[in-house]
Short mmCIF file of C-alpha atoms in Angstrom, two decimals:
data_model
loop_
_atom_site.label_atom_id
_atom_site.label_comp_id
_atom_site.label_asym_id
_atom_site.label_seq_id
_atom_site.Cartn_x
_atom_site.Cartn_y
_atom_site.Cartn_z
CA MET A 1 0.58 0.14 -0.10
CA ASP A 2 1.04 3.32 -1.00
CA LEU A 3 1.50 6.20 1.69
CA GLY A 4 2.89 8.85 -0.25
CA ASP A 5 6.34 10.27 -0.12
CA GLY A 6 7.48 6.93 -1.77
CA ILE A 7 7.34 4.76 1.00
CA ARG A 8 5.24 1.78 0.87
CA LEU A 9 3.49 -0.68 3.62
CA ARG A 10 3.91 -4.10 3.31
CA PRO A 11 3.78 -7.44 5.25
CA LEU A 12 6.72 -8.74 6.60
CA LEU A 13 7.83 -11.50 4.33
CA ALA A 14 10.43 -14.60 5.48
CA GLY A 15 13.93 -13.11 3.62
CA ASP A 16 12.94 -9.71 5.43
CA GLY A 17 15.93 -10.24 7.73
CA GLU A 18 18.63 -9.32 6.58
CA ASP A 19 16.98 -6.03 6.05
CA LEU A 20 15.83 -5.19 9.57
CA ALA A 21 18.99 -6.27 10.87
CA ALA A 22 19.99 -3.42 8.22
CA ALA A 23 17.93 -0.84 9.46
CA TYR A 24 18.26 -1.27 13.10
CA ALA A 25 21.55 -1.01 13.20
CA ARG A 26 20.98 2.13 11.12
CA ASN A 27 18.68 3.15 13.30
CA ARG A 28 20.86 2.16 17.01
CA GLU A 29 20.62 5.51 18.22
CA HIS A 30 17.20 6.77 17.17
CA LEU A 31 15.64 3.85 18.21
CA ALA A 32 18.01 3.56 22.07
CA PRO A 33 15.94 5.91 24.24
CA TRP A 34 12.19 3.54 23.56
CA GLU A 35 13.91 0.38 23.09
CA PRO A 36 14.66 -2.48 25.93
CA LEU A 37 18.72 -2.81 25.85
CA ARG A 38 19.91 -4.97 23.13
CA SER A 39 22.19 -7.40 23.08
CA GLU A 40 24.84 -7.34 20.23
CA GLU A 41 23.66 -10.45 18.33
CA PHE A 42 19.83 -8.60 17.77
CA PHE A 43 21.62 -6.51 15.40
CA THR A 44 22.66 -9.88 13.34
CA VAL A 45 21.21 -11.02 10.18
CA ARG A 46 21.16 -14.39 12.08
CA TRP A 47 18.92 -12.89 14.80
CA GLN A 48 17.16 -10.79 12.32
CA GLN A 49 16.20 -13.50 10.25
CA GLY A 50 15.57 -15.65 13.23
CA HIS A 51 12.88 -13.40 14.71
CA VAL A 52 11.71 -12.99 11.26
CA ASP A 53 10.45 -16.30 11.19
CA GLU A 54 9.28 -16.61 14.70
CA THR A 55 6.85 -13.81 13.48
CA LEU A 56 6.00 -15.03 10.31
CA ARG A 57 5.03 -17.88 12.70
CA ALA A 58 2.66 -16.61 15.55
CA VAL A 59 1.60 -15.03 11.51
CA ASP A 60 0.66 -17.57 10.60
CA ALA A 61 -1.27 -19.19 13.65
CA GLY A 62 -3.59 -15.89 13.60
CA ARG A 63 -1.77 -14.15 17.32
CA SER A 64 -0.39 -11.80 15.29
CA CYS A 65 -0.19 -9.19 12.46
CA ALA A 66 3.77 -7.67 10.67
CA PHE A 67 4.14 -5.23 8.43
CA VAL A 68 7.26 -3.47 7.42
CA LEU A 69 7.73 0.34 6.14
CA THR A 70 10.12 0.10 2.60
CA ASP A 71 11.57 3.57 1.14
CA ALA A 72 11.66 4.00 -2.86
CA GLY A 73 14.24 1.47 -2.99
CA GLY A 74 12.74 -0.70 -0.95
CA ARG A 75 15.26 -0.53 1.96
CA ILE A 76 12.88 -1.14 5.09
CA VAL A 77 12.58 1.89 7.23
CA GLY A 78 10.51 1.13 9.63
CA ARG A 79 7.30 -2.70 11.32
CA LEU A 80 4.10 -2.22 12.52
CA ASN A 81 3.24 -4.92 14.58
CA LEU A 82 -0.46 -6.26 15.19
CA SER A 83 0.32 -8.62 18.52
CA ASP A 84 -1.90 -10.82 21.11
CA ILE A 85 -4.07 -10.87 18.94
CA VAL A 86 -7.56 -12.70 21.67
CA ARG A 87 -10.62 -13.55 20.10
CA GLY A 88 -13.17 -14.96 21.63
CA ALA A 89 -15.53 -12.21 23.72
CA PHE A 90 -12.46 -9.88 23.36
CA TRP A 91 -11.37 -9.42 19.99
CA SER A 92 -8.49 -7.50 20.77
CA ALA A 93 -4.43 -6.78 19.61
CA HIS A 94 -2.08 -4.54 20.52
CA LEU A 95 -0.17 -2.44 18.20
CA GLY A 96 3.84 -1.94 18.18
CA TYR A 97 5.89 0.33 15.73
CA TRP A 98 8.57 2.16 14.81
CA ILE A 99 10.33 4.51 12.32
CA ASP A 100 14.08 5.75 10.75
CA GLY A 101 14.81 8.75 12.04
CA ALA A 102 15.39 9.67 8.84
CA VAL A 103 11.31 9.27 7.70
CA THR A 104 10.17 10.87 11.00
CA GLY A 105 8.16 14.03 10.66
CA ARG A 106 6.40 13.53 7.60
CA GLY A 107 3.43 12.10 8.99
CA THR A 108 4.25 8.40 7.89
CA MET A 109 3.20 6.54 11.00
CA ARG A 110 0.19 8.10 11.51
CA ARG A 111 -0.68 7.02 8.15
CA ALA A 112 0.85 3.72 8.61
CA VAL A 113 -1.36 3.12 11.70
CA ARG A 114 -5.11 4.42 9.91
CA ALA A 115 -4.05 1.28 7.32
CA VAL A 116 -2.82 -0.96 10.33
CA CYS A 117 -6.66 -0.69 11.97
CA ASP A 118 -8.03 -0.36 8.79
CA GLN A 119 -6.66 -3.36 8.29
CA ALA A 120 -8.03 -4.76 11.51
CA ARG A 121 -11.54 -4.19 11.35
CA ASP A 122 -11.62 -4.79 7.82
CA ASP A 123 -9.93 -7.73 7.53
CA LEU A 124 -8.82 -8.67 11.02
CA GLY A 125 -12.94 -8.30 12.33
CA LEU A 126 -11.30 -6.48 14.80
CA HIS A 127 -12.90 -4.72 17.81
CA ARG A 128 -10.51 -2.86 19.18
CA VAL A 129 -6.58 -2.02 19.49
CA GLN A 130 -4.81 -1.36 22.11
CA ALA A 131 -0.99 0.28 22.15
CA ALA A 132 1.53 2.14 25.27
CA THR A 133 3.83 4.70 25.20
CA LEU A 134 6.41 6.45 27.23
CA LEU A 135 5.17 9.63 29.08
CA HIS A 136 7.55 11.93 27.49
CA ASN A 137 7.20 10.12 23.63
CA ALA A 138 5.04 13.14 22.42
CA ALA A 139 5.58 12.60 18.72
CA SER A 140 4.08 8.86 19.69
CA GLN A 141 1.45 10.25 21.26
CA ARG A 142 0.59 12.44 18.64
CA VAL A 143 0.33 9.31 16.58
CA LEU A 144 -2.90 7.66 18.17
CA GLN A 145 -4.42 10.48 18.61
CA ALA A 146 -4.29 11.03 15.10
CA ASN A 147 -5.64 8.06 14.07
CA GLY A 148 -8.55 8.18 16.97
CA PHE A 149 -7.12 6.29 19.44
CA ARG A 150 -7.80 7.66 23.36
CA GLU A 151 -5.53 8.15 26.68
CA ILE A 152 -6.98 5.37 29.02
CA GLY A 153 -4.54 5.71 32.14
CA ARG A 154 -0.82 4.29 33.38
CA ALA A 155 0.69 1.86 33.59
CA GLU A 156 3.23 2.73 36.45
CA ARG A 157 7.02 0.12 35.08
CA TYR A 158 4.40 -1.20 32.17
CA LEU A 159 8.02 -2.04 30.15
CA ARG A 160 11.46 -2.32 30.86
CA ILE A 161 12.57 0.05 28.31
CA ALA A 162 17.12 1.65 27.94
CA GLY A 163 17.19 -0.26 30.91
CA GLU A 164 14.81 0.87 33.38
CA TRP A 165 11.40 -0.03 33.98
CA GLN A 166 8.86 2.57 32.88
CA ASP A 167 5.39 4.10 32.94
CA HIS A 168 4.06 3.93 30.08
CA LEU A 169 0.67 6.13 29.32
CA LEU A 170 -2.30 2.88 27.24
CA PHE A 171 -4.50 3.71 24.73
CA GLU A 172 -7.67 2.24 23.20
CA ARG A 173 -9.49 2.00 20.00
CA ILE A 174 -12.37 1.00 19.02
CA LEU A 175 -12.30 -0.07 15.73
CA GLU A 176 -15.91 0.12 14.46
CA ASP A 177 -15.82 4.48 15.98
CA ALA A 178 -14.95 6.16 13.11
CA PRO A 179 -11.91 8.23 14.62
CA ASP A 180 -10.89 11.99 14.14
CA HIS A 181 -8.58 12.42 11.23
CA ARG A 182 -6.54 15.35 12.09
CA PRO A 183 -4.03 16.75 9.48
#
């Protein structure tokens, strides 16, 4: 799916390990404040390919959906995931994402989140998507709010990010509700 500015959203593919390793290496400093501490092995093609394989098994089992953002040259410049998909009475998933430092500030992730939420509603039949941001991640909060997510609370020491248990703001979107799209 074309998101504008030469950026495309597509499903994660079996051979994406090498491109993901390059993307993570290129964005190591940019992503470090927002992610768990990463071992040196994390940045290798072997580790990334193993993670791709594991992720695609979860996709095949219906427990997740995984996407990448690519630039005009086909280089991976971001990831989006719907994880922990639960059906039954819940019909819900968690949304996670990151974007290359060279692509920030263009509205790309806002458009990508909109597309993934539309797919969660239309193709997966989900009712609700939840996301969490660090308290000081105003850019990510703007992405969510622009896509109809509303803040539902604060979770203390929610995730171990940058080596410390950090509080997060929790957001949700009921997918049947029309989002308040902002420019």
